[in-house]
Tab-separated table of C-alpha atoms in Angstrom:
chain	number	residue	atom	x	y	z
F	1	UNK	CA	0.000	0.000	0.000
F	2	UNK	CA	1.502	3.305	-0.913
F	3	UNK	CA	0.607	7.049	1.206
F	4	UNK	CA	1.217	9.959	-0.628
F	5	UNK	CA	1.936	12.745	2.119
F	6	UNK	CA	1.146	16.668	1.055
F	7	UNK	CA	1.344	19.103	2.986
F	8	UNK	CA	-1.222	22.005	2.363
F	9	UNK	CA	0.470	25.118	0.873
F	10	UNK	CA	-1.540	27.673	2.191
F	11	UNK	CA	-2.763	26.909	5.764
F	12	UNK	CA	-1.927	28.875	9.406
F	13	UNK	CA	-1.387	25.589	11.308
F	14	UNK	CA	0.354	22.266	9.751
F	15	UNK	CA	-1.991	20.966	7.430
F	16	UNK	CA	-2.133	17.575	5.163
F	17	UNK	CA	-3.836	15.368	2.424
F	18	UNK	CA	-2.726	12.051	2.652
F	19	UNK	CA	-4.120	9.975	-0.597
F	20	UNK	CA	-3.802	6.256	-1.607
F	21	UNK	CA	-2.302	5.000	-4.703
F	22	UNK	CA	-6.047	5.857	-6.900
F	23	UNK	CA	-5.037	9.649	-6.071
F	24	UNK	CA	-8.082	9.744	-3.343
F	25	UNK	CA	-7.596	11.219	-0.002
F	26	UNK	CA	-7.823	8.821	2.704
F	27	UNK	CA	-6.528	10.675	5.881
F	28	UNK	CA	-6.683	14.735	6.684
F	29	UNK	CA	-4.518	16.237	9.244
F	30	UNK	CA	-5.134	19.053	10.820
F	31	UNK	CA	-2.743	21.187	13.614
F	32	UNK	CA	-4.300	22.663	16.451
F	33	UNK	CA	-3.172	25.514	18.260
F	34	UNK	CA	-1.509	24.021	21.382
F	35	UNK	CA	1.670	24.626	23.202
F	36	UNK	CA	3.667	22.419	21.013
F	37	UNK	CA	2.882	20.149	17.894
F	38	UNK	CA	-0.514	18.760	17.967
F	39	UNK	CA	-1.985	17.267	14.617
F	40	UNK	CA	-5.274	15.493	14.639
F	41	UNK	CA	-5.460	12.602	11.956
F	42	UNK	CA	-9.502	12.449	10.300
F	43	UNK	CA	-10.189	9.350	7.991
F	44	UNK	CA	-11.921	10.186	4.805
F	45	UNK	CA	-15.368	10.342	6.399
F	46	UNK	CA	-13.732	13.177	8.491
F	47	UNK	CA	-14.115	11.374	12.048
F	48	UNK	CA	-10.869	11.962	13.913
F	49	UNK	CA	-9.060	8.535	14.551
F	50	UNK	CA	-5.816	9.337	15.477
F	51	UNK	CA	-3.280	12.134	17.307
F	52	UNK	CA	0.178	12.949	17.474
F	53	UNK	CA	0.834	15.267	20.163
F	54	UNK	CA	3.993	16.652	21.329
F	55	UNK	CA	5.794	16.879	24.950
F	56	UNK	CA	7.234	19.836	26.033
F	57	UNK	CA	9.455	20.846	28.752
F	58	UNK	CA	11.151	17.658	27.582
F	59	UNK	CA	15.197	18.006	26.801
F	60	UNK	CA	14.364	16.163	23.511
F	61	UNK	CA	11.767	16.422	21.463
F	62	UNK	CA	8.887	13.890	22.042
F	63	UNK	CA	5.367	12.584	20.696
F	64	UNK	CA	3.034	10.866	21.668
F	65	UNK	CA	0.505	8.834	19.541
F	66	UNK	CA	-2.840	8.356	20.067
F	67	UNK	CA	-5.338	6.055	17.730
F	68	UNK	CA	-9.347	6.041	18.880
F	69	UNK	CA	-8.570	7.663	21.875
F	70	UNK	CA	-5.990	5.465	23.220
F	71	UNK	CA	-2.364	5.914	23.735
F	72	UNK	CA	-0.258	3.466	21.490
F	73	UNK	CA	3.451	4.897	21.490
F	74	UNK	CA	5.585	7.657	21.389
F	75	UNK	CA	8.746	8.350	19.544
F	76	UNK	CA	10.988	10.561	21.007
F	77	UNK	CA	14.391	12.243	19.264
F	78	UNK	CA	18.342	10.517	20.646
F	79	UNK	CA	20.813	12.563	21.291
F	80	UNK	CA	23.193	12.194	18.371
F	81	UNK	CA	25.948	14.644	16.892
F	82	UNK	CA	26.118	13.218	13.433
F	83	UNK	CA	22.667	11.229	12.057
F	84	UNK	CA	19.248	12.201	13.684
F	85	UNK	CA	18.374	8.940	15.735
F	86	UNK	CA	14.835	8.063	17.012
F	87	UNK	CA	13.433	6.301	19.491
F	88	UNK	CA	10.293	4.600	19.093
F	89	UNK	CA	8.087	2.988	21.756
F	90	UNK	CA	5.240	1.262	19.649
F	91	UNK	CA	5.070	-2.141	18.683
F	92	UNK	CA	8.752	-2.647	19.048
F	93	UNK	CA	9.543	-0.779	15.886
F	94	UNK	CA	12.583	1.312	15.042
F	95	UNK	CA	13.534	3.896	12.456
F	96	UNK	CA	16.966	3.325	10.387
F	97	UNK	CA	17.229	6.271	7.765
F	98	UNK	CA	20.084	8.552	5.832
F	99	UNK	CA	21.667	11.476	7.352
F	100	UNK	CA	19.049	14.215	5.706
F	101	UNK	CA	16.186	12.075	6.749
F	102	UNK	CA	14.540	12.434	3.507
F	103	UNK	CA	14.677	8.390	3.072
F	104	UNK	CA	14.411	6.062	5.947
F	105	UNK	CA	12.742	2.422	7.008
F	106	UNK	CA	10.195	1.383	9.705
F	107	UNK	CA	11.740	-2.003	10.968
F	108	UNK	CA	9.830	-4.545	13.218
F	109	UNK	CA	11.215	-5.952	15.749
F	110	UNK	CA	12.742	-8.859	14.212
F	111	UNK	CA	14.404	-6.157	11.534
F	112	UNK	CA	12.138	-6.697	8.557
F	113	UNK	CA	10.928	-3.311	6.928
F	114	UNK	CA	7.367	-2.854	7.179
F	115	UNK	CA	7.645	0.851	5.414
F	116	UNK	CA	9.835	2.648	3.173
F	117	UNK	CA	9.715	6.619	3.671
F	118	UNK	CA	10.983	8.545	0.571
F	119	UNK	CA	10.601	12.434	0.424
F	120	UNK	CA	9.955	13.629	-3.017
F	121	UNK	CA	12.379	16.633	-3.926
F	122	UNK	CA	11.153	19.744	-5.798
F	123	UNK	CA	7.884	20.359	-4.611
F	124	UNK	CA	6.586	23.784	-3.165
F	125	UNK	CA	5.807	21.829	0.231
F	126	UNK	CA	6.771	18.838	2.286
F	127	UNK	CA	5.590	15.351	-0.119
F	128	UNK	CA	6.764	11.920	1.000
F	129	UNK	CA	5.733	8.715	-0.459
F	130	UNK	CA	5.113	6.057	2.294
F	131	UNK	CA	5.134	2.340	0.943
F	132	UNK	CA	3.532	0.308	3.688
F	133	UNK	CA	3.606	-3.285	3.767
F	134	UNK	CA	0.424	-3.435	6.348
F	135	UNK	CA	-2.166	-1.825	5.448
F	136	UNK	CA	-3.182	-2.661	9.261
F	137	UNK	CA	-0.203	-0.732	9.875
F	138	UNK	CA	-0.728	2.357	7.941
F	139	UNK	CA	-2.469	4.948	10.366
F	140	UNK	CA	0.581	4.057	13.098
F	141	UNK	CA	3.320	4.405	10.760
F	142	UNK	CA	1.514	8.035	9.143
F	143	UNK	CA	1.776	9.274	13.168
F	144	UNK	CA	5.609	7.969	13.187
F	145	UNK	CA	5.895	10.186	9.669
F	146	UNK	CA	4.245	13.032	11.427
F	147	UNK	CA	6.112	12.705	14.572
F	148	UNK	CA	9.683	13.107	12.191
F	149	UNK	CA	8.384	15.865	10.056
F	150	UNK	CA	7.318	18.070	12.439
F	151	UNK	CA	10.439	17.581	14.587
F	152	UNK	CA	11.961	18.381	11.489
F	153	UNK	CA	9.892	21.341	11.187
F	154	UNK	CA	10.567	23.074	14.827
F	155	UNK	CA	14.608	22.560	13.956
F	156	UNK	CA	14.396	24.744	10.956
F	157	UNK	CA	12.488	26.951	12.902
């Protein structure tokens, strides 16, 4: 199953269409104004199923994932001086990616991929391409993309 990942170009808070591989938008996420990163993930009926909501007063950045309601992780930036490390606490997974971390894997946690993240270059806003092996998988591993993007984000800023 492949996610394509837009962000909205003109929008006040982080905004995003996520559409499958028929070019039909599955997911909508939505930032709310909070103290810290807080995007609420709708399904394409709009009801909200899932949010990613960052820490603060933390040293590091964190998130925290939420699907129906109910925690389910959080991933949470290492300490590193060379390549950006994560640390994931959901489902045993892990994230292994490149130093600009435009391209990087989910792993399991036996070490088998279960998603391939690839950020498209040349576009007026942030596109990746998310190839998910699980479908089942596929709302977890959008929060994980979230979770990196908008870390991502508050380091440029």
């Amino acid at each position: 199953m492949k996610l394509l990942f837009k962000q909205r170009m003109f929008s006040w808070f982080d905004s995003y269409d996520i559409y499958n591989e028929a070019g039909d938008i599955i997911y909508t996420v939505r930032g709310d104004i909070a103290w810290g990163h807080l995007l609420r993930i709708y399904d394409a009926h709009g009801y909200e199923i899932g949010v990613v909501k960052e820490r603060v007063l933390t040293w590091l950045p964190k998130f925290e994932m939420y699907l129906d309601g109910r925690y389910v992780g959080s991933i949470r930036k290492e300490l590193t001086f060379f390549r950006p490390r994560f640390v994931i606490d959901c489902n045993g997974w892990q994230v292994d990616g490149d130093w600009f971390e435009w391209d990087y894997h989910i792993l399991d946690d036996r070490g088998q991929c279960i998603a391939y993240v690839n950020k498209e270059l040349f576009n007026w806003t942030d596109t990746y391409v998310i190839d998910v092996r699980n479908p089942n998988h596929a709302t977890c591993i959008l929060m994980l993309v979230l979770a990196i993007d908008a870390e991502k984000c508050s380091r440029r800023d």
